[in-house]
Every structure is written in C-alpha cells, then in structure tokens.
Coordinates of C-alpha atoms in Angstrom, one line a residue:
M27 CA 0.0 0.0 0.0
L28 CA 2.9 2.4 0.8
L29 CA 4.4 1.6 -2.6
A30 CA 1.1 2.3 -4.3
A31 CA 0.8 5.6 -2.5
L32 CA 4.4 6.5 -3.5
V33 CA 3.6 5.8 -7.1
A34 CA 0.5 8.0 -6.9
V35 CA 2.5 10.9 -5.3
V36 CA 5.2 10.7 -8.1
V37 CA 2.6 10.6 -10.9
A38 CA 0.6 13.5 -9.4
A39 CA 3.7 15.6 -8.7
V40 CA 5.2 15.0 -12.2
G41 CA 1.8 15.6 -13.9
L42 CA 1.0 18.8 -12.0
F43 CA 4.6 20.1 -12.5
A44 CA 4.4 19.4 -16.3
F45 CA 1.0 21.1 -16.6
S46 CA 2.4 24.2 -14.8
K47 CA 5.1 24.6 -17.3
V48 CA 2.7 25.2 -20.2
D49 CA 1.1 28.6 -20.8
W50 CA -2.5 27.2 -21.0
P51 CA -5.5 29.4 -21.9
A52 CA -8.2 29.6 -19.3
F53 CA -10.7 26.7 -19.3
T54 CA -13.6 29.2 -19.3
S55 CA -12.5 30.9 -22.5
S56 CA -11.0 28.1 -24.6
N57 CA -11.6 24.4 -25.4
V58 CA -7.9 23.6 -25.5
T59 CA -7.5 22.2 -22.0
Q60 CA -10.7 20.2 -22.4
A61 CA -9.3 18.7 -25.6
V62 CA -5.9 17.8 -24.0
T63 CA -7.7 16.5 -20.9
T64 CA -9.8 14.1 -23.0
V65 CA -6.6 12.8 -24.8
L66 CA -4.8 12.1 -21.5
Q67 CA -7.9 10.6 -20.0
V68 CA -8.1 8.1 -22.9
V69 CA -4.4 7.3 -22.4
C70 CA -4.9 6.7 -18.7
I71 CA -8.0 4.5 -19.3
A72 CA -6.0 2.6 -21.9
V73 CA -3.2 2.0 -19.3
I74 CA -5.8 0.8 -16.8
G75 CA -7.3 -1.4 -19.5
I76 CA -4.0 -3.0 -20.2
A77 CA -3.6 -3.7 -16.5
V78 CA -7.0 -5.3 -16.4
L79 CA -6.1 -7.6 -19.4
M80 CA -2.9 -8.6 -17.7
F81 CA -4.7 -9.5 -14.5
R82 CA -7.2 -11.5 -16.4
A83 CA -4.4 -13.3 -18.2
Q84 CA -2.4 -13.7 -14.9
K85 CA 0.7 -12.4 -16.6
A86 CA 3.3 -10.0 -15.1
E87 CA 1.0 -9.1 -12.3
R88 CA 3.6 -7.0 -10.5
F89 CA 3.9 -4.8 -13.6
A90 CA 0.1 -4.8 -14.0
K91 CA -0.1 -3.4 -10.4
L92 CA 2.2 -0.6 -11.3
L93 CA 0.2 0.1 -14.4
S94 CA -3.1 0.2 -12.5
W95 CA -1.7 2.5 -9.9
A96 CA -0.1 4.9 -12.4
G97 CA -3.1 4.8 -14.7
L98 CA -5.6 5.6 -11.9
S99 CA -3.5 8.3 -10.2
G100 CA -2.8 9.8 -13.7
F101 CA -6.6 9.8 -14.4
V102 CA -7.2 11.8 -11.2
T103 CA -4.4 14.2 -11.9
T104 CA -5.4 14.8 -15.5
T105 CA -9.1 15.1 -14.9
L106 CA -8.7 17.8 -12.3
G107 CA -5.2 19.2 -12.9
L108 CA -5.5 20.1 -16.6
P109 CA -8.8 22.1 -16.4
L110 CA -7.3 24.0 -13.5
A111 CA -3.8 24.3 -15.0
A112 CA -4.1 28.0 -15.9
T113 CA -5.2 29.1 -12.3
T114 CA -3.5 28.8 -9.0
L115 CA -6.8 28.1 -7.3
Y116 CA -8.7 24.8 -6.7
L117 CA -12.3 24.2 -7.6
H118 CA -14.6 27.0 -6.5
G119 CA -11.6 29.2 -5.8
V120 CA -11.7 31.0 -2.4
S121 CA -15.4 31.6 -2.4
V122 CA -18.0 30.6 0.3
D123 CA -17.0 27.2 1.8
Q124 CA -13.6 27.2 0.1
Q125 CA -12.7 30.4 2.1
F126 CA -12.8 28.7 5.4
R127 CA -11.1 25.6 4.0
T128 CA -8.3 27.7 2.6
E129 CA -8.1 29.6 5.9
Y130 CA -7.7 26.2 7.7
L131 CA -4.9 25.1 5.4
T132 CA -3.2 28.5 5.8
R133 CA -3.4 28.2 9.6
L134 CA -1.9 24.7 9.7
T135 CA 0.8 25.7 7.2
D136 CA 1.9 28.4 9.5
S137 CA 2.0 26.1 12.5
A138 CA 1.9 22.4 13.1
A139 CA -0.1 22.9 16.3
L140 CA -3.7 21.8 16.3
H141 CA -5.4 25.2 16.3
D142 CA -8.7 26.6 15.3
M143 CA -8.7 28.1 11.8
T144 CA -10.0 31.5 13.0
Y145 CA -10.1 32.0 16.8
V146 CA -7.0 32.5 18.9
D147 CA -6.4 30.3 21.9
L148 CA -8.9 27.7 20.8
P149 CA -8.4 24.1 19.7
P150 CA -9.9 23.0 16.4
Y151 CA -13.6 21.9 16.2
Y152 CA -13.6 20.9 12.6
P153 CA -11.5 17.8 12.0
A154 CA -7.9 18.8 11.2
G155 CA -6.5 15.6 9.7
W156 CA -6.6 16.5 6.0
F157 CA -5.7 20.1 6.6
W158 CA -2.8 19.3 9.0
V159 CA -1.1 16.9 6.5
G160 CA -1.6 19.5 3.8
G161 CA -0.2 22.2 6.0
R162 CA 2.9 20.1 6.7
V163 CA 3.3 19.4 2.9
A164 CA 3.0 23.1 2.1
N165 CA 5.5 24.0 4.9
L166 CA 8.0 21.4 3.7
L167 CA 7.8 22.7 0.1
G168 CA 8.0 26.4 1.2
M169 CA 4.5 27.2 -0.2
D170 CA 1.8 29.4 1.2
G171 CA -1.3 27.5 2.4
W172 CA -3.6 28.9 -0.3
E173 CA -1.0 28.2 -3.0
A174 CA -0.6 24.6 -1.9
F175 CA -4.4 23.9 -1.7
K176 CA -4.8 23.0 -5.4
P177 CA -1.9 20.6 -5.8
Y178 CA -2.4 19.1 -2.4
A179 CA -6.2 18.5 -3.0
I180 CA -5.5 16.8 -6.4
G181 CA -2.5 14.9 -5.0
S182 CA -4.4 13.6 -2.0
L183 CA -7.3 12.5 -4.2
A184 CA -4.8 10.6 -6.5
V185 CA -3.1 8.9 -3.5
V186 CA -6.4 7.8 -1.8
A187 CA -7.8 6.6 -5.1
V188 CA -4.9 4.3 -5.4
V189 CA -5.0 3.2 -1.8
A190 CA -8.7 2.4 -2.3
L191 CA -7.7 0.3 -5.4
V192 CA -5.2 -1.7 -3.2
L193 CA -8.0 -2.3 -0.7
W194 CA -10.3 -3.4 -3.5
T195 CA -7.7 -5.9 -4.7
K196 CA -7.6 -7.5 -1.2
L197 CA -11.4 -8.0 -1.3
I198 CA -12.2 -9.2 -4.8
R199 CA -10.5 -10.5 -7.9
R200 CA -8.0 -8.0 -9.2
D201 CA -9.4 -7.3 -12.7
W202 CA -12.8 -6.4 -11.2
A203 CA -11.1 -4.4 -8.4
V204 CA -9.4 -2.1 -10.9
V205 CA -12.6 -1.4 -12.8
A206 CA -14.6 -0.9 -9.6
A207 CA -11.9 1.5 -8.3
L208 CA -12.0 3.5 -11.6
A209 CA -15.8 3.7 -11.5
V210 CA -15.9 5.0 -7.9
T211 CA -13.1 7.4 -8.6
A212 CA -14.8 8.8 -11.7
V213 CA -18.1 9.5 -9.9
V214 CA -16.4 10.9 -6.8
L215 CA -14.4 13.3 -9.0
A216 CA -17.5 14.4 -10.8
Y217 CA -19.8 14.9 -7.7
N218 CA -17.6 15.2 -4.7
S219 CA -14.2 16.6 -5.6
P220 CA -14.9 20.3 -4.8
E221 CA -15.0 19.1 -1.2
A222 CA -11.6 17.4 -1.5
Y223 CA -11.3 16.4 2.2
G224 CA -14.7 14.7 2.1
A225 CA -13.9 13.0 -1.3
V226 CA -10.9 11.2 0.1
V227 CA -13.2 9.5 2.7
N228 CA -15.8 8.8 0.1
L229 CA -13.4 7.0 -2.2
L230 CA -12.8 4.4 0.6
I231 CA -16.4 3.9 1.8
P232 CA -17.5 1.2 -0.7
P233 CA -14.6 -1.2 -0.2
V234 CA -14.6 -0.5 3.6
L235 CA -18.3 -1.4 3.9
I236 CA -17.4 -4.8 2.2
L237 CA -14.5 -5.1 4.6
A238 CA -16.8 -4.3 7.6
W239 CA -19.3 -6.9 6.6
G240 CA -16.5 -9.4 6.5
A241 CA -15.6 -8.4 10.0
L242 CA -19.1 -8.6 11.4
D243 CA -20.7 -11.5 9.6
R244 CA -18.6 -14.5 10.2
P245 CA -20.9 -17.5 10.9
G246 CA -19.1 -20.4 12.6
A247 CA -15.8 -18.6 12.7
Q248 CA -13.2 -18.9 15.4
R249 CA -13.1 -16.3 18.2
F250 CA -10.3 -14.2 16.6
A251 CA -11.2 -14.8 13.0
G252 CA -11.6 -11.6 11.1
A253 CA -9.4 -9.6 13.4
G254 CA -7.7 -7.9 10.5
A255 CA -11.0 -6.8 9.1
V256 CA -12.1 -5.5 12.5
L257 CA -8.8 -3.5 12.7
G258 CA -9.1 -2.2 9.2
T259 CA -12.7 -1.0 9.7
G260 CA -11.8 0.6 13.0
L261 CA -8.8 2.4 11.5
F262 CA -11.0 3.7 8.7
L263 CA -13.6 5.1 11.0
G264 CA -10.9 6.7 13.0
F265 CA -9.4 8.2 9.9
A266 CA -12.9 9.5 8.9
A267 CA -13.2 11.0 12.4
T268 CA -10.0 13.0 11.8
V269 CA -11.1 14.2 8.4
Y270 CA -14.9 14.5 7.9
T271 CA -17.4 14.1 10.7
L272 CA -20.5 13.7 8.6
Y273 CA -19.0 10.7 6.7
L274 CA -17.8 9.3 10.0
G275 CA -21.4 9.5 11.3
F276 CA -22.9 7.9 8.3
T277 CA -20.3 5.1 8.0
A278 CA -20.6 4.4 11.7
F279 CA -24.4 4.2 11.3
A280 CA -24.0 1.8 8.4
V281 CA -21.5 -0.4 10.3
T282 CA -23.8 -0.5 13.3
L283 CA -26.8 -1.5 11.1
M284 CA -24.5 -4.2 9.6
A285 CA -23.7 -5.5 13.1
V286 CA -27.5 -5.6 14.0
V287 CA -28.2 -7.6 10.8
A288 CA -25.2 -9.9 11.4
A289 CA -26.3 -10.5 15.0
V290 CA -29.9 -11.4 13.9
L291 CA -28.6 -13.7 11.2
A292 CA -26.2 -15.4 13.7
A293 CA -28.9 -15.9 16.3
R294 CA -31.2 -17.4 13.7
A295 CA -28.6 -19.7 12.3
Q296 CA -27.6 -21.1 15.6
N297 CA -31.0 -20.7 17.2
S298 CA -29.4 -19.0 20.2
W299 CA -29.3 -15.4 21.3
K300 CA -25.8 -15.9 22.5
A301 CA -24.6 -16.2 18.9
A302 CA -25.6 -12.5 18.5
L303 CA -22.8 -11.5 20.9
G304 CA -20.1 -12.2 18.3
P305 CA -21.0 -9.4 15.9
L306 CA -21.8 -7.0 18.7
I307 CA -18.4 -7.6 20.4
R308 CA -16.6 -7.0 17.1
L309 CA -18.6 -3.8 16.7
A310 CA -17.4 -2.7 20.1
A311 CA -13.8 -3.5 19.2
I312 CA -14.3 -1.4 16.0
A313 CA -15.6 1.5 18.1
V314 CA -12.7 1.4 20.5
I315 CA -10.1 1.4 17.7
S316 CA -11.8 4.2 15.9
G317 CA -12.2 6.2 19.1
L318 CA -8.5 5.9 19.9
V319 CA -7.5 7.1 16.4
A320 CA -10.1 10.0 16.6
L321 CA -8.5 11.3 19.7
I322 CA -5.4 12.3 17.7
V323 CA -7.3 15.4 16.5
W324 CA -10.3 15.5 18.8
A325 CA -8.5 15.3 22.2
P326 CA -7.6 19.1 22.4
Y327 CA -11.2 20.2 21.8
L328 CA -12.7 17.6 24.2
I329 CA -10.2 18.6 26.9
K330 CA -11.1 22.3 26.4
A331 CA -14.8 21.6 26.3
L332 CA -14.7 19.4 29.4
S333 CA -12.5 21.9 31.3
G334 CA -15.5 24.2 31.8
A335 CA -15.3 26.3 28.7
T336 CA -18.7 27.3 27.5
A337 CA -19.8 25.7 24.3
E338 CA -22.8 26.6 22.1
S339 CA -24.8 23.9 20.5
G340 CA -23.5 25.1 17.1
T341 CA -25.3 25.7 13.9
A342 CA -23.3 23.4 11.6
M343 CA -26.4 21.3 10.9
H344 CA -28.7 24.2 10.2
Y345 CA -29.0 23.8 6.5
L346 CA -31.9 22.4 4.5
P347 CA -31.8 23.2 0.7
D348 CA -34.5 21.8 -1.6
S349 CA -32.3 18.7 -2.3
G350 CA -32.4 17.9 1.4
A351 CA -36.2 17.8 1.5
V352 CA -36.5 14.9 -0.9
L353 CA -34.9 11.5 -1.3
P354 CA -32.2 11.2 -4.0
F355 CA -32.7 8.7 -6.8
P356 CA -29.7 9.0 -9.1
M357 CA -30.7 5.7 -10.8
L358 CA -33.6 7.5 -12.4
K359 CA -31.6 10.1 -14.1
F360 CA -31.4 9.8 -17.9
S361 CA -27.6 9.8 -18.1
L362 CA -24.6 7.5 -18.1
V363 CA -24.3 7.7 -14.3
G364 CA -28.0 7.1 -14.0
A365 CA -27.7 4.0 -16.2
L366 CA -24.8 2.7 -14.1
C367 CA -26.7 3.4 -10.9
M368 CA -29.8 1.6 -12.2
L369 CA -27.6 -1.4 -13.2
G370 CA -26.2 -1.3 -9.6
T371 CA -29.7 -1.1 -8.1
V372 CA -30.9 -4.1 -10.1
W373 CA -27.8 -6.1 -9.1
L374 CA -28.2 -5.2 -5.4
I375 CA -31.8 -6.2 -5.4
S376 CA -31.3 -9.5 -7.3
R377 CA -28.1 -10.5 -5.4
F378 CA -28.7 -9.2 -1.9
L379 CA -29.6 -12.6 -0.4
F380 CA -26.8 -14.4 -2.3
S381 CA -23.8 -12.2 -2.5
R382 CA -21.8 -10.8 0.5
R383 CA -20.7 -7.9 -1.7
A384 CA -24.3 -7.1 -2.6
R385 CA -25.4 -7.3 1.0
A386 CA -22.6 -5.0 2.2
L387 CA -23.2 -2.4 -0.4
G388 CA -26.9 -2.8 -0.1
I389 CA -26.9 -2.1 3.6
G390 CA -24.8 1.0 2.7
V391 CA -27.4 2.2 0.3
I392 CA -30.2 1.5 2.7
S393 CA -28.3 3.5 5.4
V394 CA -28.1 6.5 3.1
Y395 CA -31.9 6.5 2.7
L396 CA -32.5 5.9 6.4
W397 CA -30.1 8.8 7.2
A398 CA -31.9 11.1 4.7
L399 CA -35.2 10.2 6.3
L400 CA -33.9 10.8 9.8
S401 CA -32.4 14.1 8.6
M402 CA -35.8 15.2 7.3
T403 CA -37.5 14.0 10.5
V404 CA -35.3 15.9 12.9
T405 CA -36.2 19.2 11.2
V406 CA -39.1 19.4 13.6
A407 CA -36.5 19.6 16.4
G408 CA -34.8 22.6 14.7
T409 CA -31.9 20.9 13.1
T410 CA -30.9 18.4 10.3
L411 CA -28.4 15.6 9.7
L412 CA -27.3 17.1 6.3
G413 CA -28.7 14.1 4.5
F414 CA -28.4 15.8 1.1
R415 CA -24.6 15.7 1.5
L416 CA -24.7 11.9 1.3
E417 CA -25.8 11.8 -2.4
P418 CA -22.1 11.5 -3.6
V419 CA -21.8 8.5 -1.2
L420 CA -24.9 7.0 -2.6
I421 CA -23.7 7.4 -6.2
A422 CA -20.3 5.9 -5.3
L423 CA -22.0 2.9 -3.7
L424 CA -24.3 2.4 -6.7
A425 CA -21.4 2.9 -9.1
A426 CA -19.5 0.1 -7.4
A427 CA -22.6 -2.1 -7.5
G428 CA -23.1 -1.2 -11.2
V429 CA -19.6 -2.5 -12.0
F430 CA -20.4 -5.8 -10.4
G431 CA -23.7 -5.9 -12.1
F432 CA -22.2 -5.2 -15.5
F433 CA -19.6 -8.0 -15.0
E434 CA -22.2 -10.6 -13.8
F435 CA -24.9 -9.7 -16.3
A436 CA -22.3 -9.6 -19.1
G437 CA -21.1 -13.1 -18.0
W438 CA -24.7 -14.4 -18.2
I439 CA -25.1 -12.9 -21.6
V440 CA -21.9 -14.5 -22.8
L441 CA -22.9 -17.9 -21.5
A442 CA -26.4 -17.5 -23.1
T443 CA -24.7 -16.9 -26.5
S444 CA -22.3 -19.8 -26.1
E445 CA -19.4 -17.5 -25.5
N446 CA -19.7 -15.9 -28.9
P447 CA -16.6 -13.7 -29.3
R448 CA -18.5 -11.0 -31.1
V449 CA -20.8 -10.7 -28.1
K450 CA -17.8 -10.4 -25.9
A451 CA -16.4 -7.7 -28.1
V452 CA -19.6 -5.7 -28.1
L453 CA -19.8 -5.9 -24.3
V454 CA -16.2 -4.7 -23.8
A455 CA -16.7 -1.9 -26.4
L456 CA -19.9 -0.7 -24.5
G457 CA -18.0 -0.7 -21.3
V458 CA -15.0 1.2 -22.7
I459 CA -17.2 3.7 -24.6
G460 CA -19.3 4.4 -21.5
T461 CA -16.2 4.9 -19.4
I462 CA -14.6 7.4 -21.8
A463 CA -17.9 9.2 -22.4
F464 CA -18.4 9.8 -18.7
A465 CA -14.8 10.6 -18.0
Q466 CA -14.6 13.3 -20.7
N467 CA -17.7 15.0 -19.3
I468 CA -16.4 15.3 -15.8
P469 CA -14.9 18.8 -16.4
Q470 CA -18.2 19.9 -17.8
V471 CA -20.0 18.7 -14.6
L472 CA -17.4 20.7 -12.6
A473 CA -17.6 23.7 -15.0
P474 CA -19.3 26.1 -12.4
D475 CA -16.6 25.3 -9.8
I476 CA -13.9 25.6 -12.4
A477 CA -15.3 29.0 -13.5
V478 CA -15.0 30.3 -10.0
A479 CA -11.4 29.1 -9.7
Y480 CA -10.6 31.3 -12.7
S481 CA -12.7 34.3 -11.7
D482 CA -11.6 34.6 -8.1
T483 CA -8.5 36.7 -7.2
D484 CA -5.7 34.6 -5.8
G485 CA -3.1 35.4 -3.1
N486 CA -0.9 37.0 -5.7
G487 CA -3.6 39.5 -6.6
E488 CA -4.2 37.8 -10.0
R489 CA -7.1 36.0 -11.7
G490 CA -6.6 32.9 -13.7
D491 CA -8.6 34.2 -16.6
K492 CA -6.2 37.2 -16.8
R493 CA -9.0 39.7 -16.3
P494 CA -8.7 42.6 -13.8
P495 CA -8.5 41.4 -10.2
G496 CA -11.1 42.2 -7.6
A497 CA -10.6 44.2 -4.4
E498 CA -8.7 41.2 -3.0
A499 CA -5.7 42.4 -4.9
N500 CA -5.3 44.9 -2.0
Y501 CA -4.7 42.1 0.5
A502 CA -0.9 42.2 0.1
D503 CA -0.8 45.9 0.9
I504 CA -3.1 45.4 3.8
D505 CA -0.8 42.7 5.2
R506 CA 2.2 45.1 4.7
I507 CA 0.4 47.9 6.5
I508 CA -0.5 45.8 9.5
R509 CA 3.0 44.3 9.8
E510 CA 4.7 47.7 9.5
Q511 CA 2.4 49.5 12.0
L512 CA 2.3 46.7 14.6
G513 CA 5.7 45.2 14.0
R514 CA 4.5 41.6 14.7
E515 CA 3.9 38.5 12.7
P516 CA 0.4 37.6 11.5
H517 CA 0.0 34.6 13.9
D518 CA 0.6 37.0 16.8
L519 CA -2.3 39.3 15.8
V520 CA -6.1 39.2 15.9
V521 CA -8.0 41.0 13.1
L522 CA -11.6 41.9 12.9
T523 CA -12.8 41.8 9.3
A524 CA -15.7 40.6 7.3
D525 CA -13.3 39.9 4.4
I526 CA -12.4 36.3 5.4
G527 CA -10.5 35.9 2.2
F528 CA -7.8 38.0 3.8
L529 CA -7.5 35.3 6.5
S530 CA -7.4 32.7 3.8
F531 CA -4.2 34.1 2.4
Y532 CA -2.5 35.4 5.6
P533 CA -2.4 33.5 8.9
Y534 CA -3.9 36.2 11.1
F535 CA -6.4 35.1 13.7
G536 CA -9.9 36.5 13.3
F537 CA -12.1 38.0 16.0
Q538 CA -15.1 36.6 14.2
G539 CA -15.6 33.7 11.7
L540 CA -17.2 33.6 8.3
T541 CA -20.6 32.3 9.5
S542 CA -21.8 30.5 12.6
H543 CA -22.0 27.3 10.6
Y544 CA -18.2 27.1 10.4
A545 CA -17.5 28.7 13.8
N546 CA -16.0 26.9 16.7
P547 CA -18.8 26.3 19.3
L548 CA -16.3 27.4 22.0
A549 CA -16.0 30.8 20.4
D550 CA -19.6 31.9 21.1
F551 CA -20.3 33.3 17.6
R552 CA -23.6 34.9 18.5
A553 CA -22.2 36.8 21.6
R554 CA -19.2 38.0 19.5
A555 CA -21.6 39.3 16.9
E556 CA -23.6 41.2 19.5
L557 CA -20.4 42.6 21.0
I558 CA -19.3 43.9 17.6
K559 CA -22.7 45.6 17.1
K560 CA -22.4 47.2 20.6
W561 CA -18.9 48.5 19.7
S562 CA -20.3 50.2 16.6
E563 CA -22.9 52.0 18.7
L564 CA -20.4 53.7 21.0
D565 CA -19.9 57.4 20.9
T566 CA -16.2 58.1 21.6
S567 CA -12.7 56.6 21.1
D568 CA -12.3 56.3 24.9
E569 CA -15.5 54.3 25.1
L570 CA -14.3 52.0 22.4
I571 CA -10.9 51.5 23.9
A572 CA -12.5 50.7 27.3
A573 CA -14.8 48.2 25.6
L574 CA -12.0 46.6 23.8
D575 CA -10.0 46.3 27.0
S576 CA -12.9 44.7 28.9
A577 CA -13.9 42.3 26.1
P578 CA -14.3 38.6 27.3
W579 CA -12.1 37.5 24.5
R580 CA -8.8 38.9 23.2
A581 CA -9.7 42.1 21.4
P582 CA -8.7 42.9 17.8
D583 CA -5.2 44.3 17.2
A584 CA -6.4 45.5 13.8
F585 CA -9.6 46.1 11.9
V586 CA -10.1 45.7 8.2
F587 CA -13.2 47.6 7.1
R588 CA -14.8 48.5 3.8
Q589 CA -15.4 52.2 3.0
G590 CA -19.0 53.2 3.6
A591 CA -21.0 56.4 3.1
D592 CA -21.6 56.8 6.8
G593 CA -18.4 55.3 8.2
Y594 CA -16.4 52.0 8.2
T595 CA -18.5 48.9 7.5
L596 CA -18.4 45.2 8.2
R597 CA -20.8 42.9 6.4
L598 CA -21.6 40.2 8.9
A599 CA -23.8 37.1 8.9
E600 CA -26.3 35.4 11.1
D601 CA -28.1 32.1 11.0
V602 CA -31.7 32.3 9.9
Y603 CA -32.4 28.5 9.7
P604 CA -35.0 27.1 8.8
N605 CA -35.1 29.6 6.0
D606 CA -33.3 28.8 2.8
P607 CA -30.8 30.5 2.2
N608 CA -29.9 29.8 5.9
V609 CA -27.7 32.9 6.2
R610 CA -28.7 36.6 6.4
R611 CA -26.1 39.2 5.7
Y612 CA -26.3 42.5 7.5
T613 CA -24.0 45.6 7.7
V614 CA -22.5 47.1 10.9
T615 CA -21.1 50.6 10.5
F616 CA -18.5 52.1 12.8
P617 CA -18.4 55.9 12.8
K618 CA -15.0 57.3 11.8
E619 CA -14.9 59.3 15.0
L620 CA -14.5 56.1 17.1
F621 CA -11.0 55.8 15.8
G622 CA -9.9 59.4 16.5
S623 CA -7.7 58.5 19.4
P624 CA -3.9 58.5 19.0
Q625 CA -4.1 54.8 20.0
F626 CA -5.5 54.1 16.5
T627 CA -3.8 54.5 13.1
V628 CA -6.2 54.7 10.2
T629 CA -4.9 53.9 6.7
E630 CA -7.0 53.8 3.5
Q631 CA -6.1 51.1 0.9
G632 CA -8.3 50.9 -2.1
P633 CA -11.9 50.2 -1.0
F634 CA -10.6 49.1 2.5
V635 CA -9.8 51.0 5.6
V636 CA -7.1 49.5 7.9
V637 CA -7.2 50.5 11.6
T638 CA -4.4 49.3 13.8
R639 CA -4.3 49.7 17.6
T640 CA -0.7 50.5 18.5
G641 CA -1.5 49.9 22.2
A642 CA -3.0 46.4 21.6
S643 CA -1.9 43.8 24.1
R644 CA 0.2 40.9 23.0
P645 CA -1.2 37.3 23.0
G646 CA -1.1 35.3 26.1

C-alpha cells in the first residue's frame, strides 16, 4: 500500500509540474484544456485497460499493479489538474465554503499545532486531519497554504484513489477491483471533488463497507477470525473522524446497522441469542479502535470543552436546501451515471440474499436513505443531519454495484450466447465507450466550480482568466500595512474583518468567523456578533478603547473595514435557519470618530480601511 501511495505521489507531482510549465488558456474561454484532458484521460484509461487484461491473463501481475496505480493516479491528476492548469486556485476558488477551507490550510501551514482556523487560543472543532497533512506538505515545500491547496487536493485524491484500489484488490478479484476503483473514482471526481477532504473519505467507503461486513458477519468462525477486518474497519472510522465528521457518522451508522443484521442472522442460524454477541463484540472493538484514532485530533477540543469552557450547540447542521427535503434517486436520471446506478440497483436487489458484496453495499445504500429520512424527521426539532450531502456517497456505492452488475450480467449474456466472441467484443466496447464518455464529461460537470477558480482573485492578486482582479488584490498591501504598523507576525495578531478571504491568504487570527455554521462552538459566535454591534454604537474613542480592553475575548489588534458612506463597514452574517438560504447578511457601520484616538492608526487602501491599535496587548 505504501508503494502504491508513493507511485501516486510521483505521478501526481510529475503531472502537475508538467501542466504548470505550459502557458494554457483559461478553461472558461478556450476548449484547449478540455481537448488535452480528453486525450490524456483516454491514455490513462488505456493503461488501466492493459492492467485489467494482464490481471485476467495472470501475466506479469507486478507490472500490472504498477500500471493500474499509475493509470488511476494519472486519471485523477489529468481530470482535475488540466482544467485548472491556468489558475493557482482549486475548484470553487476561495469563495464561500472554500474560504474557510483555505483559511484552515493556511493556519496549519503556519504552525503544526492543532489550532482553530480562526479563533486565537482555541483548539480546532472541525477535524484537522486532512488540513494538517496539507499544511505540513506546504510548509515542507515552502509554499503558502492557499498556494498549496490545489496541488495538495489533487494529489491527496490521487493517492487515496490508489489506496482504495489496493483495498479493493484485497477483497475481490484484481481485474474487477481495478474497474470498480476506476468507476468509484470517476463519480467521486464528478460529484464530490470540490470538497476534497470529504472526497478522500468517500473513495474508501464502498470497499470499507465490504470489509466491515466481512468483519461482522462470520458465521461459525473462530473467536479471533476476522481480526484484520475489524482492525481495518476501526482504522478507517478513526481516519474518517480525523477528516470529515458527517461521513464518519454515516459510516458508523451503516456499520452499526450491519452489526445488527449480522447479529440477527447469527442468532437465527444457531437458534441462540448468545450467537448474536459475536458481531456486537466485534462492533465494540471497532468502536474502541476508531475512538482511539479519533483522539489524535479531537483530544484538544474535548479537553477544552470538558474543562468548563462554554460551548454553544452550534449551527453546523442548520442547512436544508431543496435537495435535502426529498430523497435522491440517481438511478432514475437519464444519463450515463443514471444507467450505471440503475444497473447497480438491479444487481443489489437481485443478489442481496446471495452475495456478500451485494449485502454490504446494499446495507450501505439502505443506510443512506435511512439517514436522509432521519435528517428530514429531525427538522421538527430545529436541526438536520445534512442528509443531502450523502448523495455523492450513494452514487459511489451504486457505481461500485453497477460495475459488479455489469460483469455478472455480461457473464450471463456470454454464457447464453455460447461465449460468442462477437458478443464479448460488443460488451467490452460498450464498457469502454461508456467509461470514456463519462470521463470526458467530468470537467463539464465541474464547470461552475472551475469557472469560480478562474474568476476569483488569488493570493498574488491575480485572476486565472487574466481579467482585472477584484478588491482582493489589495490584501498584500493590507498585510504590509499591519506588519509595518504593529511590528509583529500575523500569527501573533487578531484582526476583525468581514473579508475572510484575507485570513485565507495570511495567517492572522480572526475575531469573528465567516458564519456561525463554520464557527467553533467554544468561540460563542452569537455573543461576539452582539459585541461587535455594541462597539459600533459607542460614541467616543475612549469608550471603544475601554470596551476593547474589557472584552471577554482577546480584542482585535487591527480592523479591516470597507469604506462606507456613513463610516467604516463590516458585512456580517447570522443564522436564519430554517429559511433557505440559511444565512442573512447585515451591515454594521463604525463611525469614523470612534478611531480618532492616538491609539489608533487609520490607513486607506483601495476600498478598504485598515485600523491598527498601537497599544493592543500581545497574545497570552
């Protein structure tokens, strides 16, 4: 597995480096990168096809492994790297959700300590695993966090796709494993890759569920049989806990449901309730292993929360778009992925009672729908379970099932036609054509996210589409102003600003986060917002200075405002769930007179106003 990951790292690094050396036109204004992407995708699929043929012929299997690893990692690198080759930003740029993700990576690039992305003196609430590794990679390469986001996201997807392939080969025959890994990778790239840290977990969910069923359903096995599967499942759940909490919750729910089913089957088979203890004991072992791994990133937050620090309930689950109010049925879409999901659905239903793979994936699919129904049900309690975010997982599970369905149904057709070589050729051709057709359309599925990556202004003050940059081009000067006036490094300073993109590029701590949905519960987002409002309503500089000094949290060392007609403005946000959109923006205006004291230095920079407090206290 380590060798496979190394091959993926090399392929991704070489590919991205090669792409960066060509002066590509923007994806949004030219079809050149789409054309070259298609060519290289076909090459990668051909390499993967050769590996499949070699596995089927049982010839040079070590070389076939290398081909499959290189082909799959090359497919990921090409599919994402080439359409983004003319921009420094990843999918969806540094807008909305990507702002806080980039901010997180910037924070953990600046320091290896587990720290909240925004708030000073707080441990992280959002799992830091993916971002911590990315931060260490960026630091090692001497890159800024925002600059490393794109290559790290693509590289991590390539590596995990290959790791998933290795896991598949341990569970099923190798030729099927390669095709299943390619199918899952393709749909995850199409429907989950903008959220790269979630996608790396999703790539592993289908094979892990099969592994988990092997760990839990072992009728007549010895006491320690399946220990490896128990360990593997526990390690995956622990990994998920360090990376993406929602997918952890879903997978843990699915594994628990598996344990219940396995316990019932064992009790019925042996006609004794004691037989049900085996699966439940294995489930407990999985929980212990995953919990220990999870503590790697969760321990600081738990210690802080248990030490008496006040924690809000949080609003991370306060989101219900229209897609979250209905059940997803991707198998009914008139498209290639719809056809593959329908094939997978038919296979799961027809083989559920007879195939361990079908039962494992089927329980996973059932779990998605149960989770979605629970998510809709708990809306009456004022929250959700974000069930709509599991649709990429559902598609990945059905895609894997679709591959198995294609192989098994194709085998029946071949047998029914007396192994007619022309029938075999037609079936292979259909599979290859469908694979290429779907693969070449992935950049078009991602086109809106790619467009934002080209239209957003990056940390160098440039846009990938070469058009005039936005106000964000002033961020470098704002950073210079703050450094010169306060004489301290960004990680020693707290800035109050509504332009969170500034914190995405420079590792200043923020006094307030982007929205309450991404804010650390220990930070008390609502109380901070109320305090900012009160500050803006004060009458004199002395009152503001006194209010800053008496704040329950460390006060801002600097303010970055926007120019307004009546003063200096901050555009803040509040949670308005159950409304959709779930965020309301409102403006807070600070009168210019509040900063008339000699303690404040006011500097105008483009549309921004930078206010530094020369008498601000140092951290600690």
